[in-house]
Amino acid sequence: DQELLQHMKATVSKIQGVCEELSFVSGNLQKDCDQKQKAIEMLSLSLERLQKEKADEENLLAAMDVKADKAALGSKVNCTQFEASMERLEERMQDMQGQVLSIKAHCNQIQQQLSNDKPDRQELKDFQEHVMETWQRSVKELRKEKAEHDSAAGIRK
């Protein structure tokens, strides 16, 4: 009786340990995914801001072309500096887009890994049924052994 009870307790304890470990790992993966998602959102906001600045700059240049002729504009704006600034802005935008895509791919990979690693409902249901069957069988055996023990003790008297 005691051995069976100890064995059942050890089995339940092992199952609880595995469940706790799975919970801990999935919690860590979720935290990592949340952090990556926040980073993506921050990069996305930065990218939107840069694109807005670029669009504003393009609108400004279009308005300047409409209002002034190119000779007057050339004397007021250093074209070389402007082109260099635009190239740097374009490089920064490319870098930001690359970072956003990299982080997004990593988050998708983590999300896929989470989806693949977690047990589905049917697996959990089958596991629960197995545990319940084992538990009920063990309880029946314990009751049967107790009844046999009690009836045997009654015969001795």
Short mmCIF file of C-alpha atoms in Angstrom, two decimals:
data_model
loop_
_atom_site.label_atom_id
_atom_site.label_comp_id
_atom_site.label_asym_id
_atom_site.label_seq_id
_atom_site.Cartn_x
_atom_site.Cartn_y
_atom_site.Cartn_z
CA ASP A 1 0.00 0.00 0.00
CA GLN A 2 2.67 2.47 1.05
CA GLU A 3 4.92 1.63 -1.89
CA LEU A 4 2.10 2.11 -4.35
CA LEU A 5 1.07 5.34 -2.69
CA GLN A 6 4.69 6.56 -2.69
CA HIS A 7 5.05 5.57 -6.33
CA MET A 8 1.86 7.45 -7.24
CA LYS A 9 3.00 10.50 -5.29
CA ALA A 10 6.38 10.40 -7.04
CA THR A 11 4.67 10.09 -10.44
CA VAL A 12 2.33 13.00 -9.73
CA SER A 13 5.28 15.02 -8.44
CA LYS A 14 7.24 14.32 -11.63
CA ILE A 15 4.27 15.36 -13.75
CA GLN A 16 3.93 18.56 -11.74
CA GLY A 17 7.64 19.24 -12.21
CA VAL A 18 7.37 18.79 -15.96
CA CYS A 19 4.31 21.07 -16.06
CA GLU A 20 6.13 23.73 -14.03
CA GLU A 21 9.15 23.49 -16.30
CA LEU A 22 6.96 23.83 -19.41
CA SER A 23 5.23 26.80 -17.83
CA PHE A 24 8.58 28.43 -17.02
CA VAL A 25 9.96 27.88 -20.53
CA SER A 26 6.81 29.14 -22.23
CA GLY A 27 6.79 32.16 -19.90
CA ASN A 28 10.38 32.99 -20.85
CA LEU A 29 9.63 32.58 -24.54
CA GLN A 30 6.57 34.80 -24.19
CA LYS A 31 8.64 37.47 -22.39
CA ASP A 32 11.27 37.31 -25.13
CA CYS A 33 8.61 37.57 -27.80
CA ASP A 34 7.04 40.56 -25.98
CA GLN A 35 10.41 42.30 -25.80
CA LYS A 36 11.04 41.65 -29.49
CA GLN A 37 7.54 42.92 -30.31
CA LYS A 38 8.21 46.13 -28.35
CA ALA A 39 11.49 46.56 -30.22
CA ILE A 40 9.68 46.05 -33.52
CA GLU A 41 7.08 48.62 -32.55
CA MET A 42 9.77 51.12 -31.56
CA LEU A 43 11.65 50.54 -34.82
CA SER A 44 8.42 50.80 -36.77
CA LEU A 45 7.63 54.14 -35.11
CA SER A 46 11.14 55.37 -35.88
CA LEU A 47 10.76 54.23 -39.47
CA GLU A 48 7.41 56.00 -39.79
CA ARG A 49 8.92 59.17 -38.33
CA LEU A 50 11.84 59.00 -40.79
CA GLN A 51 9.48 58.39 -43.69
CA LYS A 52 7.34 61.33 -42.59
CA GLU A 53 10.42 63.52 -42.37
CA LYS A 54 11.45 62.38 -45.83
CA ALA A 55 7.95 63.03 -47.19
CA ASP A 56 7.91 66.47 -45.55
CA GLU A 57 11.29 67.22 -47.10
CA GLU A 58 10.07 66.09 -50.52
CA ASN A 59 6.95 68.24 -50.17
CA LEU A 60 9.10 71.21 -49.21
CA LEU A 61 11.33 70.70 -52.24
CA ALA A 62 8.32 70.39 -54.54
CA ALA A 63 6.90 73.64 -53.16
CA MET A 64 10.27 75.34 -53.62
CA ASP A 65 10.44 74.19 -57.27
CA VAL A 66 6.98 75.61 -57.89
CA LYS A 67 7.76 78.96 -56.25
CA ALA A 68 11.30 79.62 -57.41
CA ASP A 69 13.27 78.90 -60.49
CA LYS A 70 16.15 76.45 -60.32
CA ALA A 71 18.86 79.07 -60.74
CA ALA A 72 17.65 81.03 -57.67
CA LEU A 73 17.24 77.81 -55.71
CA GLY A 74 20.75 76.64 -56.69
CA SER A 75 22.26 79.81 -55.28
CA LYS A 76 20.42 79.34 -51.95
CA VAL A 77 20.91 75.59 -51.43
CA ASN A 78 24.16 73.68 -51.68
CA CYS A 79 23.13 70.75 -53.87
CA THR A 80 26.12 68.63 -52.87
CA GLN A 81 25.26 68.92 -49.18
CA PHE A 82 21.63 68.20 -49.87
CA GLU A 83 22.41 65.10 -51.93
CA ALA A 84 24.83 63.83 -49.25
CA SER A 85 22.17 64.36 -46.57
CA MET A 86 19.59 62.54 -48.66
CA GLU A 87 21.99 59.63 -49.22
CA ARG A 88 22.64 59.38 -45.47
CA LEU A 89 18.90 59.52 -44.80
CA GLU A 90 18.31 56.79 -47.38
CA GLU A 91 21.04 54.61 -45.80
CA ARG A 92 19.50 55.08 -42.36
CA MET A 93 16.09 54.13 -43.72
CA GLN A 94 17.54 50.98 -45.32
CA ASP A 95 19.28 50.04 -42.05
CA MET A 96 16.07 50.57 -40.08
CA GLN A 97 14.06 48.49 -42.54
CA GLY A 98 16.65 45.70 -42.32
CA GLN A 99 16.51 45.75 -38.52
CA VAL A 100 12.70 45.70 -38.51
CA LEU A 101 12.63 42.77 -40.93
CA SER A 102 15.24 40.88 -38.90
CA ILE A 103 13.36 41.36 -35.63
CA LYS A 104 10.06 40.49 -37.28
CA ALA A 105 11.55 37.27 -38.69
CA HIS A 106 12.95 36.39 -35.27
CA CYS A 107 9.57 36.98 -33.61
CA ASN A 108 7.86 34.86 -36.25
CA GLN A 109 10.41 32.12 -35.61
CA ILE A 110 9.80 32.29 -31.85
CA GLN A 111 6.04 32.29 -32.38
CA GLN A 112 6.33 29.26 -34.67
CA GLN A 113 8.55 27.52 -32.13
CA LEU A 114 5.99 28.21 -29.41
CA SER A 115 3.22 26.85 -31.62
CA ASN A 116 5.23 23.72 -32.42
CA ASP A 117 6.46 23.07 -28.87
CA LYS A 118 3.26 23.45 -26.91
CA PRO A 119 1.02 20.41 -26.67
CA ASP A 120 -2.30 20.68 -28.48
CA ARG A 121 -5.68 20.16 -26.85
CA GLN A 122 -6.00 16.56 -28.01
CA GLU A 123 -2.60 15.61 -26.55
CA LEU A 124 -3.51 17.25 -23.26
CA LYS A 125 -6.93 15.56 -23.26
CA ASP A 126 -5.35 12.15 -23.94
CA PHE A 127 -2.79 12.76 -21.21
CA GLN A 128 -5.52 13.81 -18.76
CA GLU A 129 -7.57 10.70 -19.58
CA HIS A 130 -4.52 8.50 -19.08
CA VAL A 131 -3.73 10.12 -15.72
CA MET A 132 -7.36 9.81 -14.60
CA GLU A 133 -7.54 6.13 -15.65
CA THR A 134 -4.30 5.39 -13.82
CA TRP A 135 -5.51 7.27 -10.77
CA GLN A 136 -8.89 5.49 -10.71
CA ARG A 137 -7.24 2.10 -11.24
CA SER A 138 -4.84 2.81 -8.37
CA VAL A 139 -7.67 3.91 -6.09
CA LYS A 140 -9.64 0.73 -6.94
CA GLU A 141 -6.58 -1.41 -6.24
CA LEU A 142 -6.01 0.33 -2.92
CA ARG A 143 -9.66 -0.16 -1.94
CA LYS A 144 -9.52 -3.80 -3.01
CA GLU A 145 -6.32 -4.39 -1.03
CA LYS A 146 -7.79 -2.62 1.99
CA ALA A 147 -10.97 -4.70 1.74
CA GLU A 148 -8.93 -7.92 1.47
CA HIS A 149 -6.80 -6.84 4.38
CA ASP A 150 -9.87 -5.95 6.48
CA SER A 151 -11.68 -9.21 5.63
CA ALA A 152 -8.54 -11.24 6.33
CA ALA A 153 -8.19 -9.53 9.68
CA GLY A 154 -11.83 -10.37 10.41
CA ILE A 155 -11.25 -14.08 9.73
CA ARG A 156 -8.37 -14.27 12.18
CA LYS A 157 -10.54 -13.10 15.05
#
